[in-house]
Amino acid sequence: PDKNSPVIVTANYKLTFDVVRNAISGMNLWMLVLNTHGVNVWCAAGKGTFGTGEIARMVKMTKLATIVSHRNLIVPQLGAPGVSAQD
């Protein structure tokens, strides 16, 4: 991947992580993995561990702004309840 590659956001739930990793194998993109304490995206969004705050924390922690030249993140639909684009 390079600075223009898309960034996919997912959870550290093992099944989800493995499926996403296998699906994107060989693709030119980045994967940002949130610490949902092993909980799937949908449940983590409801609990608050997959949301705007955790995304912002991981973007800062990984220094994503120095890796990519854009601010676009591809977030799973089931994570939408926990994410606010304005924040």
C-alpha positions as semicolon CSV with decimal commas, in nm:
position;residue;x (nm);y (nm);z (nm)
1;P;0,000;0,000;0,000
2;D;0,101;0,362;-0,048
3;K;-0,010;0,706;0,073
4;N;-0,312;0,705;-0,160
5;S;-0,437;0,359;-0,065
6;P;-0,778;0,319;0,101
7;V;-0,799;0,250;0,475
8;I;-1,042;-0,016;0,597
9;V;-1,143;-0,010;0,964
10;T;-1,230;-0,332;1,145
11;A;-1,242;-0,487;1,492
12;N;-0,997;-0,724;1,659
13;Y;-1,266;-0,993;1,687
14;K;-1,068;-1,292;1,556
15;L;-1,326;-1,423;1,310
16;T;-1,387;-1,079;1,158
17;F;-1,018;-0,995;1,146
18;D;-0,932;-1,323;0,972
19;V;-1,214;-1,289;0,717
20;V;-1,122;-0,929;0,634
21;R;-0,750;-1,007;0,617
22;N;-0,812;-1,295;0,377
23;A;-1,057;-1,094;0,166
24;I;-0,812;-0,807;0,115
25;S;-0,505;-1,023;0,061
26;G;-0,312;-0,886;-0,236
27;M;-0,512;-0,561;-0,245
28;N;-0,343;-0,223;-0,225
29;L;-0,497;-0,093;0,099
30;W;-0,439;-0,042;0,469
31;M;-0,631;-0,201;0,756
32;L;-0,684;-0,013;1,082
33;V;-0,781;-0,255;1,359
34;L;-0,967;-0,122;1,663
35;N;-0,932;-0,280;2,005
36;T;-1,285;-0,398;2,075
37;H;-1,159;-0,646;2,335
38;G;-1,234;-0,932;2,097
39;V;-1,598;-0,832;2,043
40;N;-1,751;-0,821;1,693
41;V;-1,815;-0,486;1,521
42;W;-2,192;-0,474;1,574
43;C;-2,184;-0,556;1,946
44;A;-1,878;-0,335;2,001
45;A;-2,059;-0,041;1,838
46;G;-2,343;-0,090;2,085
47;K;-2,099;-0,113;2,378
48;G;-1,902;0,190;2,265
49;T;-1,573;0,013;2,195
50;F;-1,614;0,048;1,817
51;G;-1,681;0,415;1,766
52;T;-1,552;0,760;1,692
53;G;-1,335;0,782;2,003
54;E;-1,156;0,453;1,942
55;I;-1,108;0,532;1,573
56;A;-0,957;0,871;1,658
57;R;-0,732;0,711;1,921
58;M;-0,603;0,448;1,677
59;V;-0,552;0,705;1,399
60;K;-0,332;0,905;1,638
61;M;-0,157;0,603;1,788
62;T;-0,065;0,459;1,447
63;K;0,027;0,804;1,308
64;L;-0,202;0,730;1,014
65;A;-0,178;1,092;0,894
66;T;0,189;1,033;0,817
67;I;0,112;0,711;0,629
68;V;-0,174;0,820;0,402
69;S;-0,239;1,149;0,224
70;H;-0,617;1,148;0,275
71;R;-0,867;1,137;0,561
72;N;-1,105;0,875;0,423
73;L;-1,184;0,564;0,625
74;I;-1,399;0,273;0,511
75;V;-1,602;0,166;0,815
76;P;-1,822;-0,146;0,831
77;Q;-2,194;-0,077;0,807
78;L;-2,261;-0,258;1,136
79;G;-2,024;-0,015;1,308
80;A;-2,229;0,288;1,203
81;P;-2,424;0,325;1,530
82;G;-2,099;0,403;1,713
83;V;-1,943;0,638;1,457
84;S;-2,003;1,008;1,399
85;A;-1,839;1,160;1,090
86;Q;-1,863;1,510;1,237
87;D;-1,651;1,427;1,543
